[in-house]
PDB file of C-alpha atoms in Angstrom:
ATOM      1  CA  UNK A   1     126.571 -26.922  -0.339  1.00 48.00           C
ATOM      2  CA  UNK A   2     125.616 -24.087  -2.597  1.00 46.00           C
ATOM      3  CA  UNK A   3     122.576 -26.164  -3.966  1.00 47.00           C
ATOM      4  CA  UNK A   4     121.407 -26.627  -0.551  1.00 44.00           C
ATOM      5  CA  UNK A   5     121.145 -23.177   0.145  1.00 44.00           C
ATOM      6  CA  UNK A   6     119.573 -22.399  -2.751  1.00 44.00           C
ATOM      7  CA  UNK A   7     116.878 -25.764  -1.866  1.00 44.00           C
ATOM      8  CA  UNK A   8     116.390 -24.523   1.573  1.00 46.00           C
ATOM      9  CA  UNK A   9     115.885 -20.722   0.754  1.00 45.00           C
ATOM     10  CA  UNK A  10     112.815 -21.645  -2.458  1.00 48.00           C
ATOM     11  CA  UNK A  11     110.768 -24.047   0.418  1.00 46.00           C
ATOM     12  CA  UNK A  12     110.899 -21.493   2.757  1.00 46.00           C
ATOM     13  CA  UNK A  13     109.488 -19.158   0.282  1.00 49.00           C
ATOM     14  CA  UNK A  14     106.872 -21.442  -0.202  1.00 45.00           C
ATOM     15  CA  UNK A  15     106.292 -21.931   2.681  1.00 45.00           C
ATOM     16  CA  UNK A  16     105.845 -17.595   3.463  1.00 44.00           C
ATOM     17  CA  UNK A  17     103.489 -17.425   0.338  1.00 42.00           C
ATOM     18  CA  UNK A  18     101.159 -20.333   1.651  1.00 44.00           C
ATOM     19  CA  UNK A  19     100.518 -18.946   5.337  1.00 45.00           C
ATOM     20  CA  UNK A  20      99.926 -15.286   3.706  1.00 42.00           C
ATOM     21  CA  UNK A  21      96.938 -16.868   1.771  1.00 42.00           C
ATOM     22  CA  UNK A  22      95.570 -18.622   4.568  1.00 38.00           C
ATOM     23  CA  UNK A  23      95.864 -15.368   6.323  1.00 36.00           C
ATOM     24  CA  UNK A  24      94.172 -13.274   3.431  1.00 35.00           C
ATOM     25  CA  UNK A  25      91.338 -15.964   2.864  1.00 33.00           C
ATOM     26  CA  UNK A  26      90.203 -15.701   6.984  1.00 28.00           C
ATOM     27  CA  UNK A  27      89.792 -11.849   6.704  1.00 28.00           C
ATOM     28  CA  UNK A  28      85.975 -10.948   6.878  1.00 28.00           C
ATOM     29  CA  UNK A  29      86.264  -8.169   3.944  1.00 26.00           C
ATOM     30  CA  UNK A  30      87.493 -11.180   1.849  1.00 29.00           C
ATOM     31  CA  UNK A  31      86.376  -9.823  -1.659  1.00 30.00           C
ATOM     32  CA  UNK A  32      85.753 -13.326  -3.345  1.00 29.00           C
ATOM     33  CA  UNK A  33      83.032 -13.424  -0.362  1.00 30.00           C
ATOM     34  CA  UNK A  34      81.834 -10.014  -0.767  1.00 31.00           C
ATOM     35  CA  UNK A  35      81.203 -11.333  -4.281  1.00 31.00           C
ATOM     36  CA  UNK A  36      79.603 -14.408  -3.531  1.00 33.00           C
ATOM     37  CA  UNK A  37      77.308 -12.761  -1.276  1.00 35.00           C
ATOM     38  CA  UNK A  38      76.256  -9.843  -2.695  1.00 39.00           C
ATOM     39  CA  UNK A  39      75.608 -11.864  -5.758  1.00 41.00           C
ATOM     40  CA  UNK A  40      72.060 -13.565  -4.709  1.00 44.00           C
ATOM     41  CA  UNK A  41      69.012 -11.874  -5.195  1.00 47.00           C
ATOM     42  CA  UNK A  42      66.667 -10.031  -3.499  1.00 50.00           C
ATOM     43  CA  UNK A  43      63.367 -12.110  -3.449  1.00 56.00           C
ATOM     44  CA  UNK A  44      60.767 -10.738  -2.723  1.00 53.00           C
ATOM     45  CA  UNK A  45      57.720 -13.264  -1.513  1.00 66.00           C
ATOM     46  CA  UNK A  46      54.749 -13.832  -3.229  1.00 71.00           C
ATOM     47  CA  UNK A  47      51.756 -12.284  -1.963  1.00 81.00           C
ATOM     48  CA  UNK A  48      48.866 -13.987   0.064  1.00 87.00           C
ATOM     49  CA  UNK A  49      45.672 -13.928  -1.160  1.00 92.00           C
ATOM     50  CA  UNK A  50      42.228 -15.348   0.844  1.00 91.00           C
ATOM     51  CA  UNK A  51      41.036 -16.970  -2.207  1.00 93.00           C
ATOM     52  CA  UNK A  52      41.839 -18.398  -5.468  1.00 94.00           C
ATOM     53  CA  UNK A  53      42.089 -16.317  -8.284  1.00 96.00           C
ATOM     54  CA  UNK A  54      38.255 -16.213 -10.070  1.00 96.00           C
ATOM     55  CA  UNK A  55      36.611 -17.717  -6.814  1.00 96.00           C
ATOM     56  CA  UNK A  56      33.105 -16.945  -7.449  1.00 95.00           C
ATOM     57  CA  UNK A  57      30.699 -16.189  -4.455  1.00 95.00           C
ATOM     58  CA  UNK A  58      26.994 -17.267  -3.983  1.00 93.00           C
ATOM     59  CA  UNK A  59      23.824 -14.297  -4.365  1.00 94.00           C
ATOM     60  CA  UNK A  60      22.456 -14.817  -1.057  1.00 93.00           C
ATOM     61  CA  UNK A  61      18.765 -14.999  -1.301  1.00 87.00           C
ATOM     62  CA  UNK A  62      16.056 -14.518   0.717  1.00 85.00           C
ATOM     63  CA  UNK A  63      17.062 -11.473   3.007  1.00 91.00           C
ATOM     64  CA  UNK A  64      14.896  -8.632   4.753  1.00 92.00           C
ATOM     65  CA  UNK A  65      16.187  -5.671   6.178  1.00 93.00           C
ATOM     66  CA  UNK A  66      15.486  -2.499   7.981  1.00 94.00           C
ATOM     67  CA  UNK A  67      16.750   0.595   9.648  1.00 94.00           C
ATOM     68  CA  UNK A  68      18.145   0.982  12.572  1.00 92.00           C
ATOM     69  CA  UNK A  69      16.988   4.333  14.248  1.00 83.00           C
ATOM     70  CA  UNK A  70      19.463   6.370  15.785  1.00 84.00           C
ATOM     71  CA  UNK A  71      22.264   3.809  14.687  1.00 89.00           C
ATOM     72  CA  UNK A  72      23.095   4.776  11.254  1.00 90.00           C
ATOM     73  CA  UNK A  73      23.068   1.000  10.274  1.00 96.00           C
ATOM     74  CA  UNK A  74      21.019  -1.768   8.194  1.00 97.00           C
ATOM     75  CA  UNK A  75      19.937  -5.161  10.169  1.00 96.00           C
ATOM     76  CA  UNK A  76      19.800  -7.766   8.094  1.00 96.00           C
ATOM     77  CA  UNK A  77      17.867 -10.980   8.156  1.00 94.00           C
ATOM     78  CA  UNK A  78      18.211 -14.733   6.647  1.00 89.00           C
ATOM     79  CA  UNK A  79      15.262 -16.840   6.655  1.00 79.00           C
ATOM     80  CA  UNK A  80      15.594 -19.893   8.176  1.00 69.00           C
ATOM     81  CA  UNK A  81      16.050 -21.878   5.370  1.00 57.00           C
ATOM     82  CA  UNK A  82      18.907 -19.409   3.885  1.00 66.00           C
ATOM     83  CA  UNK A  83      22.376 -21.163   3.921  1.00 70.00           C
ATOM     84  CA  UNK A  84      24.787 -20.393   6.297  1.00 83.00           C
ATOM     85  CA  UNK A  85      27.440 -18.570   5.142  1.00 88.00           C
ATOM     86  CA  UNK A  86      31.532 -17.641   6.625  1.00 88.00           C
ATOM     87  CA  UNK A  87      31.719 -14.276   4.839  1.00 92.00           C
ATOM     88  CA  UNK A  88      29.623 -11.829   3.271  1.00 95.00           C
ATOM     89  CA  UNK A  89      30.195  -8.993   1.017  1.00 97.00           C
ATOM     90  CA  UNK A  90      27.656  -6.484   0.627  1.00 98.00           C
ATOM     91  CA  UNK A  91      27.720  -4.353  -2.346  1.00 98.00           C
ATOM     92  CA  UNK A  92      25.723  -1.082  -2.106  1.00 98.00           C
ATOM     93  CA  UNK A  93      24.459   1.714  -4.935  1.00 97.00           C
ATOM     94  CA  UNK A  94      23.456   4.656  -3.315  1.00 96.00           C
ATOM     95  CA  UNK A  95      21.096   7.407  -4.893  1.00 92.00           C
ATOM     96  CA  UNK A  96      22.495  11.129  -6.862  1.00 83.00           C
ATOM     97  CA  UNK A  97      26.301  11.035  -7.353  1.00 86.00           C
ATOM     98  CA  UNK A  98      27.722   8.630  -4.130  1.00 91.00           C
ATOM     99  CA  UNK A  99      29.547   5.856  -5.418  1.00 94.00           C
ATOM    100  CA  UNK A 100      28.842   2.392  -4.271  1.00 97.00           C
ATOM    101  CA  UNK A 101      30.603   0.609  -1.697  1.00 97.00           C
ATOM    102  CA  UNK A 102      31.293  -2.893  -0.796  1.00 98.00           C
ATOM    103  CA  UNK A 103      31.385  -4.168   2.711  1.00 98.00           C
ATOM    104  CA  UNK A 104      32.702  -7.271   4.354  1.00 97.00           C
ATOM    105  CA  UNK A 105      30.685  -8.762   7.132  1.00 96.00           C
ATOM    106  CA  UNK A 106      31.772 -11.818   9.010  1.00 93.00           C
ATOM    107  CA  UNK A 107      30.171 -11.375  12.417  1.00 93.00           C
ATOM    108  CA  UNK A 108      26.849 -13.232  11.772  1.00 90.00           C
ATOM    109  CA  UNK A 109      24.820 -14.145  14.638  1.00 88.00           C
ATOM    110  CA  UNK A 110      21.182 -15.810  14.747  1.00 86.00           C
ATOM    111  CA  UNK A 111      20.818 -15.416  11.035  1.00 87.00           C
ATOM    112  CA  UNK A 112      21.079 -12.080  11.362  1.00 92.00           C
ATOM    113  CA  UNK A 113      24.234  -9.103  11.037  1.00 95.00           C
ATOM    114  CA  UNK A 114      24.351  -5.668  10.868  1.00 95.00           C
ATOM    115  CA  UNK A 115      25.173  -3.439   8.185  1.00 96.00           C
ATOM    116  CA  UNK A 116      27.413   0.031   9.877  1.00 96.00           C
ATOM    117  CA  UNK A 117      27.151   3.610   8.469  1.00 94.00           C
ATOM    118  CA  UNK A 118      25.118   2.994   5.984  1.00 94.00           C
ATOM    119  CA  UNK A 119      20.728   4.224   5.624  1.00 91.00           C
ATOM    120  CA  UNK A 120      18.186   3.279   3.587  1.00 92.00           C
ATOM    121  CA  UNK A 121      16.991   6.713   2.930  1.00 91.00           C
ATOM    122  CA  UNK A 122      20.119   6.858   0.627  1.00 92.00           C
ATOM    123  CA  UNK A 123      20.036   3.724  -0.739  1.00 95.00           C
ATOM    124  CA  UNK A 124      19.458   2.472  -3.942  1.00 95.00           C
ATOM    125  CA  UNK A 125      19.909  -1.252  -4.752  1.00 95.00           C
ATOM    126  CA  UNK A 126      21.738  -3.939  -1.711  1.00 96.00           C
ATOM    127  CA  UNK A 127      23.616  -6.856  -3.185  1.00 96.00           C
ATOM    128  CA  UNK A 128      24.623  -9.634  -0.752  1.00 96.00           C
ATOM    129  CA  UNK A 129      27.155 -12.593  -2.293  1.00 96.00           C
ATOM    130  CA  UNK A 130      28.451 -14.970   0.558  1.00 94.00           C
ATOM    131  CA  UNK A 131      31.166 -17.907   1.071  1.00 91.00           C
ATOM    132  CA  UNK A 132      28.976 -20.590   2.163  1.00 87.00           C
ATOM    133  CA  UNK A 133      30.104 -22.522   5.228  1.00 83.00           C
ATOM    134  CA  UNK A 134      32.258 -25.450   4.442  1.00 78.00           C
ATOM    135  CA  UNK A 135      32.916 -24.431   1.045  1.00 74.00           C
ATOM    136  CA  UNK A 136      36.414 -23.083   1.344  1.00 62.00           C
ATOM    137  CA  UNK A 137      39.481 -24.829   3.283  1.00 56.00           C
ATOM    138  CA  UNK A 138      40.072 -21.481   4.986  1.00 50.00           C
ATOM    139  CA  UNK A 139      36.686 -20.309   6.117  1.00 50.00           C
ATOM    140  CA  UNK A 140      38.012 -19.898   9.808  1.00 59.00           C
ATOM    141  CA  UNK A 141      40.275 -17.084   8.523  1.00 76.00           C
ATOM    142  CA  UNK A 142      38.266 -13.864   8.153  1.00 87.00           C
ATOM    143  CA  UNK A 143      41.016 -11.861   5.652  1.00 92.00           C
ATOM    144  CA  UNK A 144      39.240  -8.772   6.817  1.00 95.00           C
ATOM    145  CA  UNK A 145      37.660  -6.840   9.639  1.00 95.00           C
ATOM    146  CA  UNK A 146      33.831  -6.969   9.978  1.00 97.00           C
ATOM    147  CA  UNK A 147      32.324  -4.083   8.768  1.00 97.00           C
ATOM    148  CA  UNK A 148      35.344  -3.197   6.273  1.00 96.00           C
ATOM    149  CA  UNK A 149      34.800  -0.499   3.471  1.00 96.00           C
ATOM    150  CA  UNK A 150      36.025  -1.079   0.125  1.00 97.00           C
ATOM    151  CA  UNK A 151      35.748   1.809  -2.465  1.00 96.00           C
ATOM    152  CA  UNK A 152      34.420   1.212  -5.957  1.00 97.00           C
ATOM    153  CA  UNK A 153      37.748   0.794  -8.886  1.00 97.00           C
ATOM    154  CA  UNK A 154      37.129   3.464 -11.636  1.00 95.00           C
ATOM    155  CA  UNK A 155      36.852   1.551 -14.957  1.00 97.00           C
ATOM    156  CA  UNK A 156      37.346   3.743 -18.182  1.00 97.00           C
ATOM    157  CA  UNK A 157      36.385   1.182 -20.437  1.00 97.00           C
ATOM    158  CA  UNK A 158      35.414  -2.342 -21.155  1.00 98.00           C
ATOM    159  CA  UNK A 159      34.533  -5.262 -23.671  1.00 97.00           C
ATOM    160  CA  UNK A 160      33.877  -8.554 -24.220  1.00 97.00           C
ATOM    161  CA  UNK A 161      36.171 -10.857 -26.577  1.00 95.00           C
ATOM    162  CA  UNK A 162      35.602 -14.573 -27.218  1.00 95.00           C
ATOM    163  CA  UNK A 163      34.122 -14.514 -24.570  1.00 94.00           C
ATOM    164  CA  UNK A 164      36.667 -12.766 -22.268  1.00 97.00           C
ATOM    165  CA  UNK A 165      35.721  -9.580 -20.518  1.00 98.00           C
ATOM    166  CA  UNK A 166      38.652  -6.911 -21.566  1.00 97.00           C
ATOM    167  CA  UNK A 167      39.001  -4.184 -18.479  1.00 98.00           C
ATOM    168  CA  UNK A 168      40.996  -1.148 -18.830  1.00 97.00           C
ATOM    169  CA  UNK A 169      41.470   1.107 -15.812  1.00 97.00           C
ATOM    170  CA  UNK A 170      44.216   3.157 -16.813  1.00 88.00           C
ATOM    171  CA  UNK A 171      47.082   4.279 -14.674  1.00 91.00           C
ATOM    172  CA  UNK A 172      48.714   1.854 -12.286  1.00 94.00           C
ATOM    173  CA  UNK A 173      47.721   0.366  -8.878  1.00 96.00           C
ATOM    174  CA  UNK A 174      48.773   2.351  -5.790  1.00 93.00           C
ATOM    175  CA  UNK A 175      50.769   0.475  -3.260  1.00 92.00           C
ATOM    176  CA  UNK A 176      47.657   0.417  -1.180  1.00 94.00           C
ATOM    177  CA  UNK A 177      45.374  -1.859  -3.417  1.00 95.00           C
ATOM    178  CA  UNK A 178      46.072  -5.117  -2.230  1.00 95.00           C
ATOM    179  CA  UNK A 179      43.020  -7.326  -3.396  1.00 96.00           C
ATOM    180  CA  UNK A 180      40.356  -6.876  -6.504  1.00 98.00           C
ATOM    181  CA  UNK A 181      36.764  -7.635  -6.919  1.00 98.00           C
ATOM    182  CA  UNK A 182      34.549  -7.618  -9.843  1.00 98.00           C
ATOM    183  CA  UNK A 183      30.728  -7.563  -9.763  1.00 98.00           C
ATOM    184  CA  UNK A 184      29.482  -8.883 -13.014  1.00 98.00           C
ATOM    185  CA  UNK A 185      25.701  -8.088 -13.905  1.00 97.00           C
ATOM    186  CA  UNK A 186      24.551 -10.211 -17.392  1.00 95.00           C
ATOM    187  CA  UNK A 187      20.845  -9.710 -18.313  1.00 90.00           C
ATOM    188  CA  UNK A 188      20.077 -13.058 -15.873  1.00 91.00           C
ATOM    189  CA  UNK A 189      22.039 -12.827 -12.864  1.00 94.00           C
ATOM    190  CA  UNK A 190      25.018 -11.255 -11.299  1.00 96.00           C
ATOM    191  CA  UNK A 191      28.236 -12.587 -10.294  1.00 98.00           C
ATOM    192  CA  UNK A 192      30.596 -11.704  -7.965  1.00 98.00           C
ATOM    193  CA  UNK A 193      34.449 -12.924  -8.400  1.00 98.00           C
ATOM    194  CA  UNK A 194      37.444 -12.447  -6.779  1.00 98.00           C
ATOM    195  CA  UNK A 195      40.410 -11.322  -9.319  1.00 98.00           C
ATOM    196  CA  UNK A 196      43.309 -11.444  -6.559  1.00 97.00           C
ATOM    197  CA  UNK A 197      45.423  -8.174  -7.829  1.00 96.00           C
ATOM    198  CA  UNK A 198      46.176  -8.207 -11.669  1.00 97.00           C
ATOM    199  CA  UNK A 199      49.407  -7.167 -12.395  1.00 95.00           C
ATOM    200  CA  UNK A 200      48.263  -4.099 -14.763  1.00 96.00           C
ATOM    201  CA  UNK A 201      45.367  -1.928 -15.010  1.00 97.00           C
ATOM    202  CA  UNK A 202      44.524  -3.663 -17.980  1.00 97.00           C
ATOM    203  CA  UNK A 203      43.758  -6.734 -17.704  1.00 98.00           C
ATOM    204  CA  UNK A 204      41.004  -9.954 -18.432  1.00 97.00           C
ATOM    205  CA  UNK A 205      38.642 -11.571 -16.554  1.00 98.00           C
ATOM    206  CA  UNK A 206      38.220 -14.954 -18.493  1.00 96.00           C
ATOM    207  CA  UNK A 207      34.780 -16.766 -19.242  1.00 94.00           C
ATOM    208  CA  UNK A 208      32.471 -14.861 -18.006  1.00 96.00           C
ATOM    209  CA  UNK A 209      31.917 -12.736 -21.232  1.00 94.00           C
ATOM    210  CA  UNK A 210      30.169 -15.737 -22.357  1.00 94.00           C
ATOM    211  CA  UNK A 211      27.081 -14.989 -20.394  1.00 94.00           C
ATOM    212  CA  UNK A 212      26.103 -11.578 -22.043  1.00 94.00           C
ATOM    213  CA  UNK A 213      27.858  -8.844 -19.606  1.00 96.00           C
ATOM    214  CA  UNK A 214      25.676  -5.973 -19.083  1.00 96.00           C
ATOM    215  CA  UNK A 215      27.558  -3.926 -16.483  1.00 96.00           C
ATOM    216  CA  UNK A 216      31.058  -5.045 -14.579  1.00 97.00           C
ATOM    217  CA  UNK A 217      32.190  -2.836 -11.576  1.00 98.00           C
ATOM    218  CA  UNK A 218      35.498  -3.394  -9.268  1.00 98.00           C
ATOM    219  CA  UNK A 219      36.006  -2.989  -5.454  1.00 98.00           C
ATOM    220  CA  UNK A 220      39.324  -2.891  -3.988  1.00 97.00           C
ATOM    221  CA  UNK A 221      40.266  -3.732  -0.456  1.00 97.00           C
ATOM    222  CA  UNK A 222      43.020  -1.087   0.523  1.00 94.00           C
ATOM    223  CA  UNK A 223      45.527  -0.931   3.934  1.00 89.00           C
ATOM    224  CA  UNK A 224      44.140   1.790   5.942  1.00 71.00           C
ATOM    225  CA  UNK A 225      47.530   3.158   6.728  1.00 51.00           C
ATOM    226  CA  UNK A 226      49.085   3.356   3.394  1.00 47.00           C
ATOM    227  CA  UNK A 227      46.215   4.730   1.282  1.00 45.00           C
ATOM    228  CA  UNK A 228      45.413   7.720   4.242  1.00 47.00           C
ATOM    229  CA  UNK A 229      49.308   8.107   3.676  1.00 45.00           C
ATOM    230  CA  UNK A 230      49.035   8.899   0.332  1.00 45.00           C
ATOM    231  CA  UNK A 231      45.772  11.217   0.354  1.00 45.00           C
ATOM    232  CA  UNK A 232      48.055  13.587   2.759  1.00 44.00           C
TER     233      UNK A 232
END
């Protein structure tokens, strides 16, 4: 009898210890699943650029231009045998001490489009490198406004290495730089690539030493918002 006392008193233990598990393991601050979860990363997604990294744009040819009087703007026209092109981007030196711009221009109508705030009076030298239609599988998707500015990227220093340009900058990028261009003059032509955002301020543009680099000079297409954030 004493045996089956002792028997029936160790399975109802067992029995106790088993339903205060179950009862631990369904509260919500279970720590094995505060583990579990707070154990996966952060990931942060990769950003989205319009165009491959070292996409290289076509000089368009063949354009006049002119003044438009009590506009403040340039109207531009192709001749009809210019190619048609999705986007533009307009580079533009101005005279003294202003430092060049770059504009994007996707509004094109009858060959023709219109250059905002800008005057030949102050200009020096007009650069026009386009995406020609059907060249690119997103061509629809204009990655910027019409008419967007995009400031000149100081360089402090650059050279060319088996034939790899070498670009220093200095600093880092501010939160607000989101895409980089480089326009590459050589003693022949000029070329005008897109670098996508390189991780560091010192970084290589690959091949293109090859073809005797004269001058190289970086625009960067900042967020409105965030860069007039961080002038104030």
């Amino acid at each position: 009898m004493k045996n089956l006392v002792v028997l029936f008193f160790a399975f109802f233990s067992l029995v106790l210890v088993s339903c205060s598990d179950v009862s631990d393991n369904s509260f919500l601050t279970n720590p094995v699943m505060e583990k579990s979860i707070s154990s996966v990363p952060d990931i942060t997604p990769a950003p989205v650029y319009p165009y491959p990294y070292l996409f290289s744009f076509s000089s368009v040819e063949g354009l006049k231009y002119l003044n438009l009087e009590g506009e403040n703007a340039i109207e531009f026209y192709m001749t009809e045998t210019a190619q048609k092109y999705a986007h533009l981007y307009v580079t533009v030196t101005y005279f003294n001490d202003v430092s060049p711009k770059m504009f994007f221009i996707d509004n094109i109508e009858d060959n023709s489009f219109k250059l905002l705030g800008v005057n030949l009076d102050q200009v020096h030298n007009i650069s026009v490198y386009g995406l020609p239609v059907n060249n690119f599988s997103t061509e629809s998707v204009s990655p910027y406004m019409n008419n967007s500015i995009m400031n000149e990227v100081s360089v402090n220093g650059w050279k060319v290495k088996d034939g790899t340009i070498q670009v220093e900058c200095g600093g880092i990028w501010p939160s607000s730089l989101k895409s980089l261009f480089a326009e590459i003059r050589t003693k022949d032509r000029s070329y005008f690539v897109f670098l996508q955002k390189p991780w560091s301020t010192s970084f290589e543009i690959p091949a293109y030493g090859k073809y005797g680099v004269e001058e190289i000079r970086l625009f960067g297409y900042q967020t409105l918002m965030e860069a007039t954030a961080k002038a104030n």
